Coordinates of C-alpha atoms in Angstrom, one line a residue:
X1 CA 0.0 31.7 -19.3
X2 CA 3.2 29.7 -18.6
X3 CA 6.3 30.9 -20.3
X4 CA 7.9 28.9 -23.1
X5 CA 10.9 28.4 -20.9
X6 CA 8.8 26.8 -18.2
X7 CA 7.6 24.3 -20.8
X8 CA 11.2 23.3 -21.8
X9 CA 11.4 25.5 -24.9
X10 CA 14.8 27.2 -25.3
X11 CA 14.9 31.0 -25.8
X12 CA 17.8 30.5 -28.2
X13 CA 17.4 27.1 -29.9
X14 CA 20.6 25.2 -30.7
X15 CA 19.2 23.7 -33.9
X16 CA 16.1 23.7 -36.1
X17 CA 13.0 22.4 -34.2
X18 CA 11.8 18.9 -34.9
X19 CA 8.2 19.8 -34.2
X20 CA 6.5 23.2 -34.1
X21 CA 6.2 25.0 -30.8
X22 CA 2.4 24.8 -30.8
X23 CA 2.5 21.0 -31.3
X24 CA 5.1 20.7 -28.5
X25 CA 2.9 22.7 -26.1
X26 CA -0.2 20.7 -27.1
X27 CA 1.5 17.4 -26.3
X28 CA 2.8 18.7 -23.0
X29 CA -0.8 19.5 -22.1
X30 CA -1.8 16.0 -22.8
X31 CA 1.0 14.4 -20.8
X32 CA 0.7 16.8 -17.9
X33 CA -0.3 15.0 -14.7
X34 CA -3.9 15.6 -13.7
X35 CA -3.0 16.1 -10.0
X36 CA -5.0 13.1 -9.1
X37 CA -3.5 9.7 -8.3
X38 CA -5.4 6.4 -8.0
X39 CA -2.3 4.8 -6.4
X40 CA -2.4 4.4 -2.7
X41 CA 0.1 2.8 -0.4
X42 CA -1.5 1.9 2.9
X43 CA 1.8 0.8 4.6
X44 CA 3.8 3.8 3.4
X45 CA 6.2 4.9 6.1
X46 CA 5.6 1.8 8.3
X47 CA 7.8 -0.7 6.5
X48 CA 11.5 -1.4 7.1
X49 CA 13.9 -3.8 5.4
X50 CA 14.8 -6.9 7.4
X51 CA 18.4 -6.7 6.1
X52 CA 19.4 -3.1 6.7
X53 CA 16.4 -1.8 8.8
X54 CA 16.0 1.2 6.5
X55 CA 12.6 2.4 5.4
X56 CA 11.3 0.9 2.3
X57 CA 9.9 3.1 -0.4
X58 CA 6.6 2.8 -2.1
X59 CA 6.4 1.7 -5.7
X60 CA 4.0 0.4 -8.2
X61 CA 4.6 -3.2 -9.4
X62 CA 2.4 -5.2 -11.7
X63 CA -0.6 -2.8 -11.3
X64 CA -0.4 -3.2 -7.5
X65 CA 1.1 -1.3 -4.6
X66 CA 4.4 -2.6 -3.5
X67 CA 7.5 -1.6 -1.5
X68 CA 11.2 -1.8 -2.3
X69 CA 14.6 -1.3 -0.8
X70 CA 17.3 -1.0 -3.4
X71 CA 20.3 -1.2 -1.0
X72 CA 22.4 1.5 -2.7
X73 CA 22.1 0.2 -6.2
X74 CA 21.6 2.7 -9.0
X75 CA 22.0 2.3 -12.8
X76 CA 24.9 4.7 -12.6
X77 CA 27.1 2.6 -10.4
X78 CA 28.3 -1.0 -10.2
X79 CA 26.7 -3.1 -7.5
X80 CA 28.8 -4.1 -4.5
X81 CA 28.8 -7.9 -4.4
X82 CA 28.6 -7.7 -0.6
X83 CA 25.3 -5.7 -0.5
X84 CA 22.0 -7.5 0.0
X85 CA 19.9 -8.1 -3.1
X86 CA 17.2 -5.6 -3.8
X87 CA 14.0 -6.2 -2.0
X88 CA 10.5 -6.0 -3.5
X89 CA 7.3 -7.1 -1.8
X90 CA 3.7 -6.5 -2.8
X91 CA 1.4 -4.8 -0.4
X92 CA -1.3 -7.5 -0.6
X93 CA 1.2 -10.1 0.7
X94 CA 1.9 -8.0 3.8
X95 CA -1.7 -6.9 4.4
X96 CA -2.8 -10.5 4.6
X97 CA -0.5 -11.0 7.6
X98 CA -1.6 -8.0 9.6
X99 CA -4.5 -9.6 11.5
X100 CA -2.2 -12.3 12.9
X101 CA 0.4 -9.7 13.8
X102 CA -2.2 -7.5 15.5
X103 CA -3.3 -10.5 17.6
X104 CA 0.4 -11.0 18.7
X105 CA 0.8 -7.4 19.6
X106 CA -2.4 -6.9 21.5
X107 CA -3.4 -10.4 22.7
X108 CA -7.0 -9.5 21.9
X109 CA -9.0 -12.6 21.4
X110 CA -12.5 -11.4 22.3
X111 CA -14.7 -9.0 20.5
X112 CA -14.8 -8.3 16.8
X113 CA -11.8 -8.7 14.7
X114 CA -10.5 -5.3 13.5
X115 CA -10.3 -4.5 9.8
X116 CA -7.0 -3.9 8.0
X117 CA -7.4 -0.2 8.0
X118 CA -8.0 -0.2 11.7
X119 CA -4.9 -2.3 12.3
X120 CA -2.9 0.1 10.1
X121 CA -4.3 3.0 12.2
X122 CA -3.2 1.2 15.4
X123 CA 0.3 0.8 14.0
X124 CA 0.5 4.4 13.1
X125 CA -1.0 5.6 16.4
X126 CA 1.5 3.6 18.5
X127 CA 4.4 4.4 16.1
X128 CA 5.0 0.7 15.4
X129 CA 7.2 -0.1 12.4
X130 CA 6.9 -3.3 10.4
X131 CA 10.0 -5.2 9.4
X132 CA 9.9 -7.5 6.4
X133 CA 12.7 -10.1 6.0
X134 CA 12.7 -11.6 2.5
X135 CA 15.1 -14.4 3.3
X136 CA 12.7 -15.8 6.0
X137 CA 9.5 -14.5 4.4
X138 CA 8.7 -13.0 7.8
X139 CA 6.9 -9.9 8.9
X140 CA 7.2 -8.6 12.4
X141 CA 6.8 -5.5 14.5
X142 CA 10.1 -3.7 14.8

């Protein structure tokens, strides 16, 4: 059994409880993550920002996989007016461009066209990063 402290319950409360300890524990059990995630990011670790060349992080946007680069902005600090704007791009916009990019990389015109997962595997196997430039709306191999 997990200790009360592990659930965020103080050993010495600072004030009278708003809810009972048993109700608190029951709600924590409901909200606890199941350990399973339906969210997948097929391009995680492959994508870099066209402005700063740093890796983009995976995020969920509009019920879809997406990637972002926040360029040092946090809610705790004022944004530097010289920094690039935050970059967000949905995965489906990038995935649609992969077959053409694969053709440019390999020059393969004959045979069957590879699927998106096969192209992503190729990029990972050859350690090829993708760079997305929001200003030009361009995706290229970095």
